[in-house]
């Protein structure tokens, strides 16, 4: 007797909602672990990271002058409002609701705002909601006094979850947070949150290529970041590196070569799409594109004005020296918050090449200081391993919801 063979049903698509460069990257890596098609709704920018997951974008694109930090400063907020923040943002809500139709689950990677959008999309479409919160950490509260809290009123929701965010999180089917301290903080407030590993370390690439570095010299990673802060910070970093002749400095450059801003009197030689050489003040410093993993893993110390990159270096046990910019991201308030997050792994100093070079020199020459930095970085960031756990949970929830409908 012939039996009819029924083909296994294809899994329903999954909708990702994310709002930031790092959030897009985490979402894209997570999407790559899931079967079935992927849709994504980027609330800030174009969500280019999802291209690697062969995902389909739903909804409009919102380009913000602040790069997604409207409350980083009053100027950021004014610029974003002029760019259509309110009207386009409201449109994205309806885009997300429509994009969730026919999917198996809604995955939010981002902050409270992204969670609001995702909660509406999931509820109106009767879908499981998974929240991946890579931004908040209970460690932001370490050493935060009343004066500090008043200085950072504009970033209150970046220091700790607001009551409305906790209420939304309680309504999610699964919540994953960035560290063990935050898991405890959420659970004490009735949110069944899980820490399964560090998202930042999950998205840190392995070395992309050999760097062929000179032996016996410490390596200084320069991390100007993916935001527009690099226009201000890269020249300062290069001048600091020029004051460290016994150190090999490498710039992990995430932008086009046209975006490079050099100190006065410096020149840039573009050698290929992947490498350029900045020369000035007696120094020659390589800028490398598409080699962040290689630079990060080769470094002995870093100077950074970046969010995720600074945390990834700290998570590797590498001390990071930082300085505030005028924004849009790495402002004085952001630097203070990251300092509380990373503890001894991050040292924030003035935006002065001489001061930066002195701090690098001091750290490299002090074994005890490097050991404390490594300990704090490794323990506060934690190991990789979250994304496979989250992917399995998304599949389970989508399957359970589908079975319940039968």
PDB file of C-alpha atoms in Angstrom, residues 238-370:
ATOM      1  CA  UNK A 238      45.632  59.410  16.693  1.00  0.00           C
ATOM      2  CA  UNK A 239      47.511  62.192  18.433  1.00  0.00           C
ATOM      3  CA  UNK A 240      47.576  60.170  21.664  1.00  0.00           C
ATOM      4  CA  UNK A 241      48.916  57.131  19.819  1.00  0.00           C
ATOM      5  CA  UNK A 242      51.653  59.281  18.274  1.00  0.00           C
ATOM      6  CA  UNK A 243      52.920  59.931  21.809  1.00  0.00           C
ATOM      7  CA  UNK A 244      53.403  56.182  22.373  1.00  0.00           C
ATOM      8  CA  UNK A 245      56.297  55.198  20.086  1.00  0.00           C
ATOM      9  CA  UNK A 246      56.801  51.788  21.712  1.00  0.00           C
ATOM     10  CA  UNK A 247      53.201  50.748  21.097  1.00  0.00           C
ATOM     11  CA  UNK A 248      51.557  49.395  17.934  1.00  0.00           C
ATOM     12  CA  UNK A 249      48.284  51.291  17.443  1.00  0.00           C
ATOM     13  CA  UNK A 250      45.492  49.970  15.199  1.00  0.00           C
ATOM     14  CA  UNK A 251      42.212  51.709  14.402  1.00  0.00           C
ATOM     15  CA  UNK A 252      39.160  49.457  14.070  1.00  0.00           C
ATOM     16  CA  UNK A 253      37.369  51.596  11.471  1.00  0.00           C
ATOM     17  CA  UNK A 254      33.678  50.865  10.747  1.00  0.00           C
ATOM     18  CA  UNK A 255      32.993  53.631   8.199  1.00  0.00           C
ATOM     19  CA  UNK A 256      33.905  54.529   4.626  1.00  0.00           C
ATOM     20  CA  UNK A 257      37.312  56.120   4.105  1.00  0.00           C
ATOM     21  CA  UNK A 258      35.620  59.389   3.151  1.00  0.00           C
ATOM     22  CA  UNK A 259      34.459  59.715   6.765  1.00  0.00           C
ATOM     23  CA  UNK A 260      37.998  59.776   8.210  1.00  0.00           C
ATOM     24  CA  UNK A 261      38.827  63.022  10.030  1.00  0.00           C
ATOM     25  CA  UNK A 262      42.529  63.538  10.720  1.00  0.00           C
ATOM     26  CA  UNK A 263      44.383  65.969  12.957  1.00  0.00           C
ATOM     27  CA  UNK A 264      45.801  69.029  11.222  1.00  0.00           C
ATOM     28  CA  UNK A 265      48.935  68.154   9.282  1.00  0.00           C
ATOM     29  CA  UNK A 266      48.199  64.423   9.037  1.00  0.00           C
ATOM     30  CA  UNK A 267      47.743  62.551   5.763  1.00  0.00           C
ATOM     31  CA  UNK A 268      45.800  59.427   4.816  1.00  0.00           C
ATOM     32  CA  UNK A 269      47.042  56.845   2.324  1.00  0.00           C
ATOM     33  CA  UNK A 270      44.255  54.501   1.224  1.00  0.00           C
ATOM     34  CA  UNK A 271      45.898  51.179   0.392  1.00  0.00           C
ATOM     35  CA  UNK A 272      42.799  49.101  -0.263  1.00  0.00           C
ATOM     36  CA  UNK A 273      39.147  48.875   0.669  1.00  0.00           C
ATOM     37  CA  UNK A 274      40.264  47.202   3.899  1.00  0.00           C
ATOM     38  CA  UNK A 275      43.334  49.230   4.940  1.00  0.00           C
ATOM     39  CA  UNK A 276      44.575  52.809   5.117  1.00  0.00           C
ATOM     40  CA  UNK A 277      47.574  54.459   6.752  1.00  0.00           C
ATOM     41  CA  UNK A 278      47.343  57.701   8.736  1.00  0.00           C
ATOM     42  CA  UNK A 279      50.667  59.525   9.064  1.00  0.00           C
ATOM     43  CA  UNK A 280      51.596  62.529  11.170  1.00  0.00           C
ATOM     44  CA  UNK A 281      53.618  63.756  14.164  1.00  0.00           C
ATOM     45  CA  UNK A 282      56.217  61.067  13.518  1.00  0.00           C
ATOM     46  CA  UNK A 283      53.711  58.211  13.640  1.00  0.00           C
ATOM     47  CA  UNK A 284      52.158  55.875  11.061  1.00  0.00           C
ATOM     48  CA  UNK A 285      48.944  54.220  12.208  1.00  0.00           C
ATOM     49  CA  UNK A 286      46.941  51.600  10.320  1.00  0.00           C
ATOM     50  CA  UNK A 287      43.174  51.935   9.964  1.00  0.00           C
ATOM     51  CA  UNK A 288      41.526  48.561   9.290  1.00  0.00           C
ATOM     52  CA  UNK A 289      38.028  47.943   7.963  1.00  0.00           C
ATOM     53  CA  UNK A 290      36.259  44.634   8.479  1.00  0.00           C
ATOM     54  CA  UNK A 291      38.789  43.523  11.077  1.00  0.00           C
ATOM     55  CA  UNK A 292      37.271  44.438  14.421  1.00  0.00           C
ATOM     56  CA  UNK A 293      37.489  40.880  15.736  1.00  0.00           C
ATOM     57  CA  UNK A 294      41.156  40.656  14.805  1.00  0.00           C
ATOM     58  CA  UNK A 295      42.007  44.039  16.337  1.00  0.00           C
ATOM     59  CA  UNK A 296      40.034  43.335  19.506  1.00  0.00           C
ATOM     60  CA  UNK A 297      41.678  39.962  20.121  1.00  0.00           C
ATOM     61  CA  UNK A 298      45.168  41.295  19.407  1.00  0.00           C
ATOM     62  CA  UNK A 299      44.858  44.267  21.787  1.00  0.00           C
ATOM     63  CA  UNK A 300      46.583  44.669  25.122  1.00  0.00           C
ATOM     64  CA  UNK A 301      44.740  47.933  25.842  1.00  0.00           C
ATOM     65  CA  UNK A 302      42.226  50.172  24.084  1.00  0.00           C
ATOM     66  CA  UNK A 303      41.143  53.777  23.766  1.00  0.00           C
ATOM     67  CA  UNK A 304      37.448  53.864  22.936  1.00  0.00           C
ATOM     68  CA  UNK A 305      34.487  56.188  22.485  1.00  0.00           C
ATOM     69  CA  UNK A 306      32.103  53.369  21.682  1.00  0.00           C
ATOM     70  CA  UNK A 307      29.288  51.606  23.467  1.00  0.00           C
ATOM     71  CA  UNK A 308      29.365  47.945  22.491  1.00  0.00           C
ATOM     72  CA  UNK A 309      33.004  47.865  21.322  1.00  0.00           C
ATOM     73  CA  UNK A 310      34.260  49.166  24.675  1.00  0.00           C
ATOM     74  CA  UNK A 311      32.202  46.510  26.448  1.00  0.00           C
ATOM     75  CA  UNK A 312      33.472  43.753  24.163  1.00  0.00           C
ATOM     76  CA  UNK A 313      37.107  44.676  24.835  1.00  0.00           C
ATOM     77  CA  UNK A 314      36.380  44.737  28.565  1.00  0.00           C
ATOM     78  CA  UNK A 315      34.665  41.350  28.202  1.00  0.00           C
ATOM     79  CA  UNK A 316      37.922  40.007  26.761  1.00  0.00           C
ATOM     80  CA  UNK A 317      39.747  41.185  29.888  1.00  0.00           C
ATOM     81  CA  UNK A 318      41.340  44.178  28.136  1.00  0.00           C
ATOM     82  CA  UNK A 319      41.496  47.546  29.948  1.00  0.00           C
ATOM     83  CA  UNK A 320      39.816  50.431  28.138  1.00  0.00           C
ATOM     84  CA  UNK A 321      40.603  54.145  28.391  1.00  0.00           C
ATOM     85  CA  UNK A 322      37.787  56.490  27.353  1.00  0.00           C
ATOM     86  CA  UNK A 323      36.988  60.181  27.067  1.00  0.00           C
ATOM     87  CA  UNK A 324      33.724  62.019  26.540  1.00  0.00           C
ATOM     88  CA  UNK A 325      32.769  63.720  23.289  1.00  0.00           C
ATOM     89  CA  UNK A 326      30.093  66.275  22.491  1.00  0.00           C
ATOM     90  CA  UNK A 327      27.969  63.398  21.170  1.00  0.00           C
ATOM     91  CA  UNK A 328      25.716  62.133  19.905  1.00  0.00           C
ATOM     92  CA  UNK A 329      26.484  58.957  21.909  1.00  0.00           C
ATOM     93  CA  UNK A 330      29.613  59.120  24.016  1.00  0.00           C
ATOM     94  CA  UNK A 331      28.689  62.179  26.073  1.00  0.00           C
ATOM     95  CA  UNK A 332      29.821  62.811  29.648  1.00  0.00           C
ATOM     96  CA  UNK A 333      26.686  61.136  30.983  1.00  0.00           C
ATOM     97  CA  UNK A 334      27.151  58.082  28.779  1.00  0.00           C
ATOM     98  CA  UNK A 335      30.799  57.812  29.809  1.00  0.00           C
ATOM     99  CA  UNK A 336      29.827  57.973  33.491  1.00  0.00           C
ATOM    100  CA  UNK A 337      27.219  55.250  33.020  1.00  0.00           C
ATOM    101  CA  UNK A 338      29.628  52.992  31.169  1.00  0.00           C
ATOM    102  CA  UNK A 339      32.178  53.573  33.913  1.00  0.00           C
ATOM    103  CA  UNK A 340      29.703  52.288  36.497  1.00  0.00           C
ATOM    104  CA  UNK A 341      28.911  49.321  34.266  1.00  0.00           C
ATOM    105  CA  UNK A 342      32.511  48.259  33.651  1.00  0.00           C
ATOM    106  CA  UNK A 343      34.119  49.214  36.954  1.00  0.00           C
ATOM    107  CA  UNK A 344      37.902  48.958  36.908  1.00  0.00           C
ATOM    108  CA  UNK A 345      37.819  47.791  33.274  1.00  0.00           C
ATOM    109  CA  UNK A 346      37.168  51.368  32.117  1.00  0.00           C
ATOM    110  CA  UNK A 347      39.075  54.502  32.977  1.00  0.00           C
ATOM    111  CA  UNK A 348      37.514  57.791  31.819  1.00  0.00           C
ATOM    112  CA  UNK A 349      39.960  60.692  31.458  1.00  0.00           C
ATOM    113  CA  UNK A 350      40.054  64.056  29.718  1.00  0.00           C
ATOM    114  CA  UNK A 351      39.932  64.412  25.939  1.00  0.00           C
ATOM    115  CA  UNK A 352      43.605  65.359  25.806  1.00  0.00           C
ATOM    116  CA  UNK A 353      46.163  63.331  23.816  1.00  0.00           C
ATOM    117  CA  UNK A 354      48.801  63.836  26.518  1.00  0.00           C
ATOM    118  CA  UNK A 355      46.468  62.642  29.287  1.00  0.00           C
ATOM    119  CA  UNK A 356      45.302  59.661  27.243  1.00  0.00           C
ATOM    120  CA  UNK A 357      48.844  58.600  26.377  1.00  0.00           C
ATOM    121  CA  UNK A 358      49.873  58.903  30.036  1.00  0.00           C
ATOM    122  CA  UNK A 359      46.958  56.699  31.129  1.00  0.00           C
ATOM    123  CA  UNK A 360      47.800  54.054  28.527  1.00  0.00           C
ATOM    124  CA  UNK A 361      51.445  54.086  29.577  1.00  0.00           C
ATOM    125  CA  UNK A 362      50.527  53.863  33.262  1.00  0.00           C
ATOM    126  CA  UNK A 363      48.133  50.950  32.743  1.00  0.00           C
ATOM    127  CA  UNK A 364      50.548  48.964  30.586  1.00  0.00           C
ATOM    128  CA  UNK A 365      53.226  49.384  33.237  1.00  0.00           C
ATOM    129  CA  UNK A 366      51.050  48.347  36.183  1.00  0.00           C
ATOM    130  CA  UNK A 367      50.318  44.608  36.351  1.00  0.00           C
ATOM    131  CA  UNK A 368      47.978  44.967  39.309  1.00  0.00           C
ATOM    132  CA  UNK A 369      45.917  47.607  37.525  1.00  0.00           C
ATOM    133  CA  UNK A 370      45.611  45.418  34.444  1.00  0.00           C
TER     134      UNK A 370
END
